[in-house]
Structures are given as structure tokens and as C-alpha cells.
Phi, psi and omega in degrees: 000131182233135214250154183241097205287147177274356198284359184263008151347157164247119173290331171271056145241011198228142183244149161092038165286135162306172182234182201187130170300107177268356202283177166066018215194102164297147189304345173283316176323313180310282205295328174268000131302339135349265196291343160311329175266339188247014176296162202263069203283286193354289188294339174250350198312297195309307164011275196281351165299315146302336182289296189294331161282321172297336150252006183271323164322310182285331169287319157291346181258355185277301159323356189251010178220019179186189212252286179214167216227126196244123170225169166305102187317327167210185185246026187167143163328151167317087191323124152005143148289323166260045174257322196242030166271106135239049199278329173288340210277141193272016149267345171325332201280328189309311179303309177298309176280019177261289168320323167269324185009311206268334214250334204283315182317310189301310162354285173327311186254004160085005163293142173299155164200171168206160184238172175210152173308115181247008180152169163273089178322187225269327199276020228354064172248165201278176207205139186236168173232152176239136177259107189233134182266160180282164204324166125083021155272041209258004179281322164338289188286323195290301188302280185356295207273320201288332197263005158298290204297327192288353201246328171236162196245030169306323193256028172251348187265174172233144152332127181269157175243000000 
């Protein structure tokens, strides 16, 4: 089963997006408000309504054999800041959907998660893990994470820059 992410819609392919007072808004914001107002929702509701029962099933059978479900926080080091200032660049979205990619099934589906520091790459940038729990498990996920940090100090170091 493979999730498609939605955020790589092209918002100018869509007509009759709102408009919204931007003054007052960093600029990134603007932009993932942007793909957010312009997704083609019309064309997907039903999808994503079969999509969203067919992993919360599947997910309930995963859970029948375990606690919480340890995945990658992203699928690659932390990016650089100027791999992801592109927001006018006609790669944002790709770029924004390379980033959440690992983050979005929990989402989707409304399970808790949280991600946290597990380490560095070879390049030293910093590298995450994602936890994600079952529905109303979010008591869980926080003792987890707190007896990971207690046990390790990934999340007091930093990148030299």
C-alpha cells in the first residue's frame, strides 16, 4: 500500500483559490497556506475516505501485535536551511512533501505521534525517529519518549554549523 502525498497538487492548476490577507505572515507560512487552499479536495474526498479505512484496518492489525510503531521521522537528514527557503520556487511543494513524507500516514489518520532526535549522519546533520501510537495513546508515546531522552542525550546536542 502506498500513500500519494497530496501536498504535490500544482496550485496553478486549480482556479478560484482564496485569497487571504498575507501582510503580517512569513513567507513560508503563505506558501503552505497556499497548497492547502488549492488542493483539488473535489476530486479525492471519496479516495481518501477508502484510502483512510483500509489503513486504520490495517493498522488495528499491527496493533494487535504491538505498542507503538517506530518509524523514520523523515527519510533523510535534516535538511540545510537553504534546501528548504525555496517557497516561490516552482519545487516547493516537492520539497515540503520530501519533508513531511514519514509524518503524514500518522496524521492522515489522526494517531498520536511524535518524532524525536536519534543521531547524526555521516555529514553531521541531525536524523529523527517517529513514534506513532494507538488511537488515545498519546500517554504512552510522551513516557516512551521521555525514558528514550532519559536514556540518551541526542536531544541536548546540536549541529556545528
Amino acid at each position: 500500500l502506498a500513500l500519494r502525498p497530496a501536498a504535490v497538487a500544482r496550485p496553478s492548476a486549480r482556479r478560484g483559490c482564496p485569497r487571504w490577507r498575507s501582510h503580517g505572515h512569513a513567507p513560508h507560512w503563505r506558501s503552505r497556506r497556499w497548497s492547502g487552499l488549492c488542493l483539488p479536495a473535489t476530486r479525492d474526498v471519496d479516495a481518501l475516505h477508502l484510502g483512510a479505512a483500509v489503513l486504520q484496518t490495517r493498522m488495528e492489525e499491527v496493533y494487535t501485535q504491538v505498542d507503538v510503531v517506530l518509524v523514520p521521522g523523515t527519510s533523510f537528514p535534516a535538511p540545510l536551511i537553504t534546501e528548504v527557503d525555496v517557497e516561490d520556487s516552482p519545487g516547493f511543494l516537492q520539497v515540503l512533501a520530501g519533508i513531511t513524507r514519514c509524518t503524514q500516514p500518522a496524521n492522515y489518520l489522526g494517531q498520536p505521534a511524535l518524532v524525536l532526535p536519534m543521531g547524526f549522519s555521516a555529514d553531521g546533520l541531525p536524523l529523527s525517529m517517529q513514534l506513532i501510537g494507538r488511537p488515545f495513546g498519546e500517554g504512552r508515546l510522551l513516557r516512551l519518549a521521555h525514558a528514550y531522552q532519559r536514556e540518551t542525550d541526542w536531544h541536548t546536542r546540536v549541529p556545528a554549523l
